[in-house]
Amino acid sequence: MTSIEPDSGVSPAARAARAAGCAFVSLAVWMGVAYAVIQLRGCTGEGMRCLGDAIGIMFLCLLGAAVSMWGMLRLARVRPAWPVAVAGPLVFLLLAFGLAGRFFLGTPQLWVVAIMAAYALGAVLADRRVSARARWITVGALVVLLVAGLFRF
């Protein structure tokens, strides 16, 4: 097995489930860190006093979650991990800027589900055992979703 071939003992569905689980754990840990840092800075949520700091801290922790995904995916035996770690955020951006972003805008819990789904889709798209036709159809659907969301059909 080379470093770019998936682990043959793990099905594409299991890889997707493991990637989604890793995304959930990574988000939970890093958002917990963000919450702790915001609380340590004395932000209690009254007024607009700490809004900029809170947004910056949350953005940095989301970035930390995305960067730490490679290691978590390796630990969860999602191999190769780097294409999934790169594809997950890209798929999420396609989802977020597409029609899905309109539905998830006011519900943070659904954003977590969307991130988990993005990593699961990224794991499937990065698995060469999935037919090329299925991968192209999925990518095409994501691009159509993006275009429809940008133009708000």
GROMACS .gro file of N, CA and C in nm:
model
  459
    1MET      N    1   0.084  -0.118   0.000
    1MET     CA    2   0.000   0.000   0.000
    1MET      C    3   0.089   0.124   0.000
    2THR      N    4   0.067   0.213  -0.094
    2THR     CA    5   0.141   0.338  -0.098
    2THR      C    6   0.069   0.441  -0.013
    3SER      N    7   0.130   0.556   0.003
    3SER     CA    8   0.073   0.659   0.089
    3SER      C    9  -0.047   0.729   0.026
    4ILE      N   10  -0.073   0.706  -0.103
    4ILE     CA   11  -0.188   0.773  -0.164
    4ILE      C   12  -0.303   0.677  -0.190
    5GLU      N   13  -0.289   0.552  -0.152
    5GLU     CA   14  -0.398   0.457  -0.168
    5GLU      C   15  -0.471   0.440  -0.036
    6PRO      N   16  -0.605   0.429  -0.040
    6PRO     CA   17  -0.678   0.413   0.084
    6PRO      C   18  -0.650   0.278   0.149
    7ASP      N   19  -0.670   0.273   0.279
    7ASP     CA   20  -0.656   0.149   0.355
    7ASP      C   21  -0.759   0.051   0.304
    8SER      N   22  -0.716  -0.062   0.250
    8SER     CA   23  -0.808  -0.156   0.186
    8SER      C   24  -0.899  -0.226   0.287
    9GLY      N   25  -0.866  -0.224   0.415
    9GLY     CA   26  -0.948  -0.290   0.515
    9GLY      C   27  -1.066  -0.206   0.562
   10VAL      N   28  -1.075  -0.082   0.517
   10VAL     CA   29  -1.180   0.009   0.561
   10VAL      C   30  -1.265   0.048   0.441
   11SER      N   31  -1.395   0.029   0.452
   11SER     CA   32  -1.484   0.063   0.341
   11SER      C   33  -1.496   0.215   0.327
   12PRO      N   34  -1.538   0.263   0.209
   12PRO     CA   35  -1.558   0.407   0.193
   12PRO      C   36  -1.659   0.465   0.292
   13ALA      N   37  -1.763   0.388   0.324
   13ALA     CA   38  -1.862   0.437   0.422
   13ALA      C   39  -1.801   0.450   0.561
   14ALA      N   40  -1.716   0.354   0.598
   14ALA     CA   41  -1.650   0.361   0.729
   14ALA      C   42  -1.552   0.478   0.732
   15ARG      N   43  -1.482   0.501   0.622
   15ARG     CA   44  -1.392   0.617   0.614
   15ARG      C   45  -1.469   0.746   0.631
   16ALA      N   46  -1.585   0.755   0.566
   16ALA     CA   47  -1.668   0.875   0.577
   16ALA      C   48  -1.715   0.894   0.720
   17ALA      N   49  -1.758   0.787   0.785
   17ALA     CA   50  -1.805   0.797   0.923
   17ALA      C   51  -1.691   0.837   1.017
   18ARG      N   52  -1.574   0.782   0.996
   18ARG     CA   53  -1.459   0.819   1.078
   18ARG      C   54  -1.420   0.965   1.058
   19ALA      N   55  -1.424   1.011   0.933
   19ALA     CA   56  -1.390   1.151   0.905
   19ALA      C   57  -1.492   1.244   0.970
   20ALA      N   58  -1.620   1.210   0.964
   20ALA     CA   59  -1.723   1.292   1.028
   20ALA      C   60  -1.703   1.294   1.179
   21GLY      N   61  -1.670   1.180   1.238
   21GLY     CA   62  -1.644   1.174   1.381
   21GLY      C   63  -1.524   1.258   1.421
   22CYS      N   64  -1.419   1.253   1.341
   22CYS     CA   65  -1.300   1.335   1.368
   22CYS      C   66  -1.335   1.484   1.361
   23ALA      N   67  -1.416   1.521   1.263
   23ALA     CA   68  -1.458   1.662   1.250
   23ALA      C   69  -1.535   1.705   1.374
   24PHE      N   70  -1.624   1.619   1.423
   24PHE     CA   71  -1.702   1.653   1.542
   24PHE      C   72  -1.612   1.672   1.664
   25VAL      N   73  -1.521   1.579   1.685
   25VAL     CA   74  -1.431   1.587   1.801
   25VAL      C   75  -1.342   1.711   1.789
   26SER      N   76  -1.287   1.735   1.671
   26SER     CA   77  -1.200   1.851   1.652
   26SER      C   78  -1.276   1.981   1.677
   27LEU      N   79  -1.396   1.992   1.624
   27LEU     CA   80  -1.476   2.112   1.647
   27LEU      C   81  -1.510   2.128   1.794
   28ALA      N   82  -1.547   2.020   1.860
   28ALA     CA   83  -1.583   2.028   2.001
   28ALA      C   84  -1.464   2.075   2.085
   29VAL      N   85  -1.348   2.019   2.060
   29VAL     CA   86  -1.230   2.057   2.138
   29VAL      C   87  -1.192   2.202   2.111
   30TRP      N   88  -1.182   2.240   1.985
   30TRP     CA   89  -1.138   2.376   1.953
   30TRP      C   90  -1.241   2.482   1.989
   31MET      N   91  -1.369   2.452   1.977
   31MET     CA   92  -1.470   2.549   2.020
   31MET      C   93  -1.473   2.558   2.172
   32GLY      N   94  -1.440   2.448   2.242
   32GLY     CA   95  -1.424   2.453   2.387
   32GLY      C   96  -1.308   2.544   2.426
   33VAL      N   97  -1.199   2.534   2.351
   33VAL     CA   98  -1.084   2.622   2.375
   33VAL      C   99  -1.125   2.767   2.350
   34ALA      N  100  -1.198   2.791   2.242
   34ALA     CA  101  -1.243   2.928   2.211
   34ALA      C  102  -1.331   2.981   2.324
   35TYR      N  103  -1.425   2.900   2.371
   35TYR     CA  104  -1.513   2.943   2.479
   35TYR      C  105  -1.433   2.975   2.605
   36ALA      N  106  -1.337   2.890   2.638
   36ALA     CA  107  -1.255   2.913   2.757
   36ALA      C  108  -1.174   3.042   2.745
   37VAL      N  109  -1.114   3.066   2.628
   37VAL     CA  110  -1.035   3.187   2.608
   37VAL      C  111  -1.124   3.310   2.617
   38ILE      N  112  -1.241   3.304   2.557
   38ILE     CA  113  -1.333   3.417   2.562
   38ILE      C  114  -1.375   3.445   2.706
   39GLN      N  115  -1.403   3.340   2.782
   39GLN     CA  116  -1.441   3.358   2.922
   39GLN      C  117  -1.325   3.412   3.005
   40LEU      N  118  -1.203   3.366   2.979
   40LEU     CA  119  -1.087   3.414   3.052
   40LEU      C  120  -1.058   3.561   3.024
   41ARG      N  121  -1.097   3.607   2.908
   41ARG     CA  122  -1.077   3.748   2.874
   41ARG      C  123  -1.182   3.837   2.940
   42GLY      N  124  -1.278   3.774   3.007
   42GLY     CA  125  -1.378   3.852   3.080
   42GLY      C  126  -1.499   3.891   2.999
   43CYS      N  127  -1.516   3.831   2.885
   43CYS     CA  128  -1.634   3.861   2.802
   43CYS      C  129  -1.753   3.782   2.856
   44THR      N  130  -1.855   3.853   2.894
   44THR     CA  131  -1.973   3.787   2.949
   44THR      C  132  -2.092   3.793   2.856
   45GLY      N  133  -2.078   3.855   2.743
   45GLY     CA  134  -2.186   3.858   2.645
   45GLY      C  135  -2.274   3.981   2.655
   46GLU      N  136  -2.241   4.073   2.741
   46GLU     CA  137  -2.321   4.196   2.752
   46GLU      C  138  -2.270   4.300   2.654
   47GLY      N  139  -2.355   4.342   2.566
   47GLY     CA  140  -2.318   4.447   2.473
   47GLY      C  141  -2.220   4.401   2.365
   48MET      N  142  -2.155   4.498   2.305
   48MET     CA  143  -2.066   4.472   2.192
   48MET      C  144  -1.919   4.481   2.233
   49ARG      N  145  -1.892   4.484   2.363
   49ARG     CA  146  -1.758   4.510   2.413
   49ARG      C  147  -1.654   4.412   2.360
   50CYS      N  148  -1.686   4.285   2.358
   50CYS     CA  149  -1.586   4.183   2.323
   50CYS      C  150  -1.616   4.114   2.190
   51LEU      N  151  -1.707   4.166   2.113
   51LEU     CA  152  -1.750   4.096   1.992
   51LEU      C  153  -1.634   4.071   1.895
   52GLY      N  154  -1.552   4.171   1.871
   52GLY     CA  155  -1.440   4.154   1.778
   52GLY      C  156  -1.342   4.050   1.826
   53ASP      N  157  -1.309   4.055   1.955
   53ASP     CA  158  -1.218   3.955   2.011
   53ASP      C  159  -1.277   3.815   1.999
   54ALA      N  160  -1.404   3.803   2.032
   54ALA     CA  161  -1.469   3.671   2.029
   54ALA      C  162  -1.471   3.615   1.887
   55ILE      N  163  -1.503   3.698   1.790
   55ILE     CA  164  -1.506   3.651   1.651
   55ILE      C  165  -1.366   3.610   1.607
   56GLY      N  166  -1.265   3.688   1.642
   56GLY     CA  167  -1.128   3.653   1.607
   56GLY      C  168  -1.082   3.523   1.671
   57ILE      N  169  -1.114   3.505   1.799
   57ILE     CA  170  -1.077   3.382   1.869
   57ILE      C  171  -1.147   3.262   1.808
   58MET      N  172  -1.276   3.275   1.778
   58MET     CA  173  -1.349   3.163   1.718
   58MET      C  174  -1.295   3.130   1.580
   59PHE      N  175  -1.261   3.231   1.500
   59PHE     CA  176  -1.203   3.207   1.368
   59PHE      C  177  -1.070   3.132   1.380
   60LEU      N  178  -0.985   3.176   1.472
   60LEU     CA  179  -0.856   3.109   1.490
   60LEU      C  180  -0.875   2.965   1.538
   61CYS      N  181  -0.973   2.941   1.622
   61CYS     CA  182  -0.997   2.804   1.669
   61CYS      C  183  -1.056   2.717   1.558
   62LEU      N  184  -1.139   2.773   1.472
   62LEU     CA  185  -1.188   2.696   1.357
   62LEU      C  186  -1.073   2.663   1.263
   63LEU      N  187  -0.983   2.757   1.246
   63LEU     CA  188  -0.864   2.731   1.165
   63LEU      C  189  -0.778   2.623   1.230
   64GLY      N  190  -0.765   2.629   1.362
   64GLY     CA  191  -0.691   2.525   1.434
   64GLY      C  192  -0.756   2.389   1.419
   65ALA      N  193  -0.889   2.386   1.420
   65ALA     CA  194  -0.960   2.259   1.401
   65ALA      C  195  -0.932   2.202   1.263
   66ALA      N  196  -0.933   2.287   1.161
   66ALA     CA  197  -0.906   2.239   1.026
   66ALA      C  198  -0.762   2.188   1.012
   67VAL      N  199  -0.668   2.259   1.074
   67VAL     CA  200  -0.528   2.219   1.064
   67VAL      C  201  -0.501   2.089   1.141
   68SER      N  202  -0.568   2.072   1.254
   68SER     CA  203  -0.544   1.952   1.335
   68SER      C  204  -0.614   1.828   1.280
   69MET      N  205  -0.697   1.843   1.180
   69MET     CA  206  -0.771   1.729   1.125
   69MET      C  207  -0.679   1.623   1.066
   70TRP      N  208  -0.568   1.662   1.006
   70TRP     CA  209  -0.479   1.563   0.945
   70TRP      C  210  -0.434   1.462   1.050
   71GLY      N  211  -0.388   1.510   1.164
   71GLY     CA  212  -0.343   1.420   1.269
   71GLY      C  213  -0.455   1.332   1.322
   72MET      N  214  -0.572   1.390   1.340
   72MET     CA  215  -0.685   1.312   1.389
   72MET      C  216  -0.728   1.206   1.288
   73LEU      N  217  -0.727   1.241   1.162
   73LEU     CA  218  -0.763   1.144   1.059
   73LEU      C  219  -0.662   1.030   1.054
   74ARG      N  220  -0.535   1.061   1.072
   74ARG     CA  221  -0.432   0.956   1.076
   74ARG      C  222  -0.456   0.864   1.195
   75LEU      N  223  -0.488   0.921   1.310
   75LEU     CA  224  -0.515   0.840   1.429
   75LEU      C  225  -0.638   0.751   1.411
   76ALA      N  226  -0.736   0.801   1.336
   76ALA     CA  227  -0.859   0.724   1.312
   76ALA      C  228  -0.844   0.628   1.194
   77ARG      N  229  -0.724   0.617   1.140
   77ARG     CA  230  -0.692   0.526   1.030
   77ARG      C  231  -0.770   0.558   0.902
   78VAL      N  232  -0.790   0.687   0.877
   78VAL     CA  233  -0.845   0.731   0.749
   78VAL      C  234  -0.723   0.765   0.664
   79ARG      N  235  -0.684   0.667   0.582
   79ARG     CA  236  -0.562   0.684   0.504
   79ARG      C  237  -0.594   0.684   0.357
   80PRO      N  238  -0.536   0.768   0.277
   80PRO     CA  239  -0.449   0.878   0.313
   80PRO      C  240  -0.529   0.991   0.377
   81ALA      N  241  -0.471   1.055   0.476
   81ALA     CA  242  -0.542   1.156   0.553
   81ALA      C  243  -0.534   1.294   0.489
   82TRP      N  244  -0.426   1.326   0.423
   82TRP     CA  245  -0.410   1.462   0.373
   82TRP      C  246  -0.513   1.502   0.268
   83PRO      N  247  -0.555   1.413   0.173
   83PRO     CA  248  -0.658   1.459   0.079
   83PRO      C  249  -0.792   1.487   0.149
   84VAL      N  250  -0.823   1.410   0.251
   84VAL     CA  251  -0.948   1.432   0.324
   84VAL      C  252  -0.938   1.561   0.405
   85ALA      N  253  -0.822   1.586   0.465
   85ALA     CA  254  -0.802   1.708   0.543
   85ALA      C  255  -0.810   1.832   0.455
   86VAL      N  256  -0.772   1.822   0.329
   86VAL     CA  257  -0.781   1.934   0.236
   86VAL      C  258  -0.921   1.944   0.175
   87ALA      N  259  -0.980   1.830   0.140
   87ALA     CA  260  -1.111   1.831   0.074
   87ALA      C  261  -1.223   1.873   0.168
   88GLY      N  262  -1.213   1.839   0.296
   88GLY     CA  263  -1.320   1.872   0.391
   88GLY      C  264  -1.354   2.020   0.395
   89PRO      N  265  -1.256   2.108   0.420
   89PRO     CA  266  -1.287   2.251   0.422
   89PRO      C  267  -1.334   2.304   0.286
   90LEU      N  268  -1.279   2.250   0.178
   90LEU     CA  269  -1.323   2.296   0.045
   90LEU      C  270  -1.468   2.259   0.020
   91VAL      N  271  -1.506   2.137   0.055
   91VAL     CA  272  -1.645   2.095   0.039
   91VAL      C  273  -1.735   2.179   0.129
   92PHE      N  274  -1.689   2.207   0.250
   92PHE     CA  275  -1.769   2.290   0.341
   92PHE      C  276  -1.791   2.429   0.283
   93LEU      N  277  -1.687   2.489   0.224
   93LEU     CA  278  -1.704   2.621   0.164
   93LEU      C  279  -1.805   2.617   0.050
   94LEU      N  280  -1.801   2.511  -0.030
   94LEU     CA  281  -1.901   2.497  -0.136
   94LEU      C  282  -2.041   2.487  -0.077
   95LEU      N  283  -2.054   2.412   0.032
   95LEU     CA  284  -2.185   2.400   0.098
   95LEU      C  285  -2.227   2.532   0.162
   96ALA      N  286  -2.133   2.598   0.228
   96ALA     CA  287  -2.167   2.720   0.302
   96ALA      C  288  -2.207   2.834   0.210
   97PHE      N  289  -2.140   2.845   0.095
   97PHE     CA  290  -2.173   2.952   0.003
   97PHE      C  291  -2.285   2.915  -0.093
   98GLY      N  292  -2.323   2.789  -0.091
   98GLY     CA  293  -2.434   2.744  -0.173
   98GLY      C  294  -2.566   2.763  -0.100
   99LEU      N  295  -2.665   2.692  -0.144
   99LEU     CA  296  -2.797   2.703  -0.084
   99LEU      C  297  -2.800   2.660   0.062
  100ALA      N  298  -2.714   2.569   0.099
  100ALA     CA  299  -2.716   2.517   0.236
  100ALA      C  300  -2.687   2.628   0.336
  101GLY      N  301  -2.602   2.724   0.301
  101GLY     CA  302  -2.570   2.833   0.392
  101GLY      C  303  -2.692   2.914   0.430
  102ARG      N  304  -2.785   2.927   0.340
  102ARG     CA  305  -2.907   3.002   0.368
  102ARG      C  306  -2.989   2.932   0.477
  103PHE      N  307  -2.993   2.801   0.476
  103PHE     CA  308  -3.070   2.726   0.573
  103PHE      C  309  -3.001   2.717   0.709
  104PHE      N  310  -2.868   2.720   0.709
  104PHE     CA  311  -2.793   2.701   0.832
  104PHE      C  312  -2.758   2.831   0.902
  105LEU      N  313  -2.787   2.944   0.841
  105LEU     CA  314  -2.738   3.072   0.889
  105LEU      C  315  -2.766   3.098   1.036
  106GLY      N  316  -2.885   3.074   1.082
  106GLY     CA  317  -2.919   3.106   1.220
  106GLY      C  318  -2.910   2.991   1.316
  107THR      N  319  -2.858   2.876   1.274
  107THR     CA  320  -2.855   2.758   1.360
  107THR      C  321  -2.714   2.701   1.365
  108PRO      N  322  -2.638   2.735   1.471
  108PRO     CA  323  -2.499   2.686   1.479
  108PRO      C  324  -2.487   2.535   1.482
  109GLN      N  325  -2.586   2.467   1.538
  109GLN     CA  326  -2.580   2.321   1.544
  109GLN      C  327  -2.579   2.261   1.404
  110LEU      N  328  -2.652   2.322   1.313
  110LEU     CA  329  -2.654   2.272   1.176
  110LEU      C  330  -2.522   2.298   1.103
  111TRP      N  331  -2.450   2.402   1.145
  111TRP     CA  332  -2.318   2.425   1.088
  111TRP      C  333  -2.225   2.311   1.124
  112VAL      N  334  -2.236   2.262   1.248
  112VAL     CA  335  -2.153   2.148   1.289
  112VAL      C  336  -2.187   2.026   1.204
  113VAL      N  337  -2.316   2.004   1.181
  113VAL     CA  338  -2.358   1.892   1.097
  113VAL      C  339  -2.305   1.911   0.955
  114ALA      N  340  -2.309   2.034   0.904
  114ALA     CA  341  -2.258   2.061   0.769
  114ALA      C  342  -2.107   2.036   0.760
  115ILE      N  343  -2.034   2.072   0.864
  115ILE     CA  344  -1.889   2.047   0.865
  115ILE      C  345  -1.862   1.897   0.869
  116MET      N  346  -1.937   1.826   0.952
  116MET     CA  347  -1.921   1.680   0.957
  116MET      C  348  -1.953   1.617   0.821
  117ALA      N  349  -2.061   1.663   0.758
  117ALA     CA  350  -2.098   1.611   0.626
  117ALA      C  351  -1.991   1.644   0.523
  118ALA      N  352  -1.931   1.762   0.534
  118ALA     CA  353  -1.828   1.802   0.438
  118ALA      C  354  -1.706   1.711   0.449
  119TYR      N  355  -1.664   1.678   0.570
  119TYR     CA  356  -1.550   1.587   0.585
  119TYR      C  357  -1.586   1.446   0.539
  120ALA      N  358  -1.709   1.403   0.566
  120ALA     CA  359  -1.752   1.271   0.518
  120ALA      C  360  -1.751   1.268   0.366
  121LEU      N  361  -1.803   1.372   0.303
  121LEU     CA  362  -1.802   1.381   0.157
  121LEU      C  363  -1.659   1.389   0.105
  122GLY      N  364  -1.574   1.464   0.175
  122GLY     CA  365  -1.434   1.473   0.136
  122GLY      C  366  -1.365   1.337   0.141
  123ALA      N  367  -1.400   1.256   0.241
  123ALA     CA  368  -1.342   1.121   0.251
  123ALA      C  369  -1.387   1.034   0.135
  124VAL      N  370  -1.512   1.047   0.096
  124VAL     CA  371  -1.562   0.968  -0.017
  124VAL      C  372  -1.499   1.017  -0.147
  125LEU      N  373  -1.489   1.148  -0.164
  125LEU     CA  374  -1.431   1.203  -0.287
  125LEU      C  375  -1.283   1.168  -0.300
  126ALA      N  376  -1.213   1.154  -0.188
  126ALA     CA  377  -1.069   1.124  -0.193
  126ALA      C  378  -1.041   0.974  -0.205
  127ASP      N  379  -1.144   0.891  -0.195
  127ASP     CA  380  -1.126   0.746  -0.201
  127ASP      C  381  -1.131   0.701  -0.347
  128ARG      N  382  -1.021   0.647  -0.395
  128ARG     CA  383  -1.013   0.605  -0.535
  128ARG      C  384  -1.095   0.480  -0.565
  129ARG      N  385  -1.143   0.413  -0.460
  129ARG     CA  386  -1.227   0.296  -0.483
  129ARG      C  387  -1.369   0.335  -0.523
  130VAL      N  388  -1.406   0.460  -0.496
  130VAL     CA  389  -1.536   0.511  -0.541
  130VAL      C  390  -1.521   0.544  -0.688
  131SER      N  391  -1.620   0.510  -0.767
  131SER     CA  392  -1.608   0.528  -0.912
  131SER      C  393  -1.589   0.676  -0.947
  132ALA      N  394  -1.514   0.697  -1.052
  132ALA     CA  395  -1.488   0.834  -1.097
  132ALA      C  396  -1.618   0.904  -1.135
  133ARG      N  397  -1.710   0.828  -1.191
  133ARG     CA  398  -1.839   0.887  -1.229
  133ARG      C  399  -1.913   0.941  -1.107
  134ALA      N  400  -1.916   0.864  -1.000
  134ALA     CA  401  -1.983   0.909  -0.877
  134ALA      C  402  -1.914   1.032  -0.819
  135ARG      N  403  -1.782   1.033  -0.825
  135ARG     CA  404  -1.710   1.150  -0.772
  135ARG      C  405  -1.737   1.274  -0.856
  136TRP      N  406  -1.738   1.260  -0.989
  136TRP     CA  407  -1.766   1.376  -1.075
  136TRP      C  408  -1.908   1.425  -1.058
  137ILE      N  409  -2.003   1.335  -1.042
  137ILE     CA  410  -2.142   1.375  -1.020
  137ILE      C  411  -2.153   1.452  -0.888
  138THR      N  412  -2.085   1.405  -0.785
  138THR     CA  413  -2.088   1.473  -0.656
  138THR      C  414  -2.027   1.612  -0.665
  139VAL      N  415  -1.912   1.622  -0.729
  139VAL     CA  416  -1.847   1.752  -0.745
  139VAL      C  417  -1.935   1.844  -0.829
  140GLY      N  418  -1.995   1.791  -0.935
  140GLY     CA  419  -2.086   1.871  -1.016
  140GLY      C  420  -2.205   1.922  -0.936
  141ALA      N  421  -2.262   1.837  -0.852
  141ALA     CA  422  -2.375   1.879  -0.769
  141ALA      C  423  -2.332   1.988  -0.671
  142LEU      N  424  -2.214   1.977  -0.615
  142LEU     CA  425  -2.164   2.081  -0.524
  142LEU      C  426  -2.143   2.213  -0.597
  143VAL      N  427  -2.090   2.208  -0.719
  143VAL     CA  428  -2.069   2.331  -0.796
  143VAL      C  429  -2.204   2.394  -0.833
  144VAL      N  430  -2.300   2.311  -0.873
  144VAL     CA  431  -2.434   2.364  -0.904
  144VAL      C  432  -2.495   2.428  -0.780
  145LEU      N  433  -2.477   2.365  -0.664
  145LEU     CA  434  -2.526   2.420  -0.538
  145LEU      C  435  -2.461   2.555  -0.510
  146LEU      N  436  -2.331   2.566  -0.535
  146LEU     CA  437  -2.261   2.691  -0.516
  146LEU      C  438  -2.313   2.800  -0.608
  147VAL      N  439  -2.325   2.769  -0.735
  147VAL     CA  440  -2.371   2.867  -0.832
  147VAL      C  441  -2.514   2.911  -0.799
  148ALA      N  442  -2.599   2.815  -0.765
  148ALA     CA  443  -2.738   2.848  -0.730
  148ALA      C  444  -2.741   2.935  -0.605
  149GLY      N  445  -2.654   2.907  -0.510
  149GLY     CA  446  -2.651   2.987  -0.388
  149GLY      C  447  -2.598   3.128  -0.412
  150LEU      N  448  -2.500   3.140  -0.499
  150LEU     CA  449  -2.444   3.272  -0.527
  150LEU      C  450  -2.542   3.360  -0.603
  151PHE      N  451  -2.617   3.300  -0.693
  151PHE     CA  452  -2.712   3.378  -0.771
  151PHE      C  453  -2.851   3.378  -0.709
  152ARG      N  454  -2.871   3.298  -0.603
  152ARG     CA  455  -2.998   3.289  -0.529
  152ARG      C  456  -3.118   3.266  -0.618
  153PHE      N  457  -3.107   3.157  -0.695
  153PHE     CA  458  -3.218   3.119  -0.783
  153PHE      C  459  -3.339   3.085  -0.701
   0.00000   0.00000   0.00000
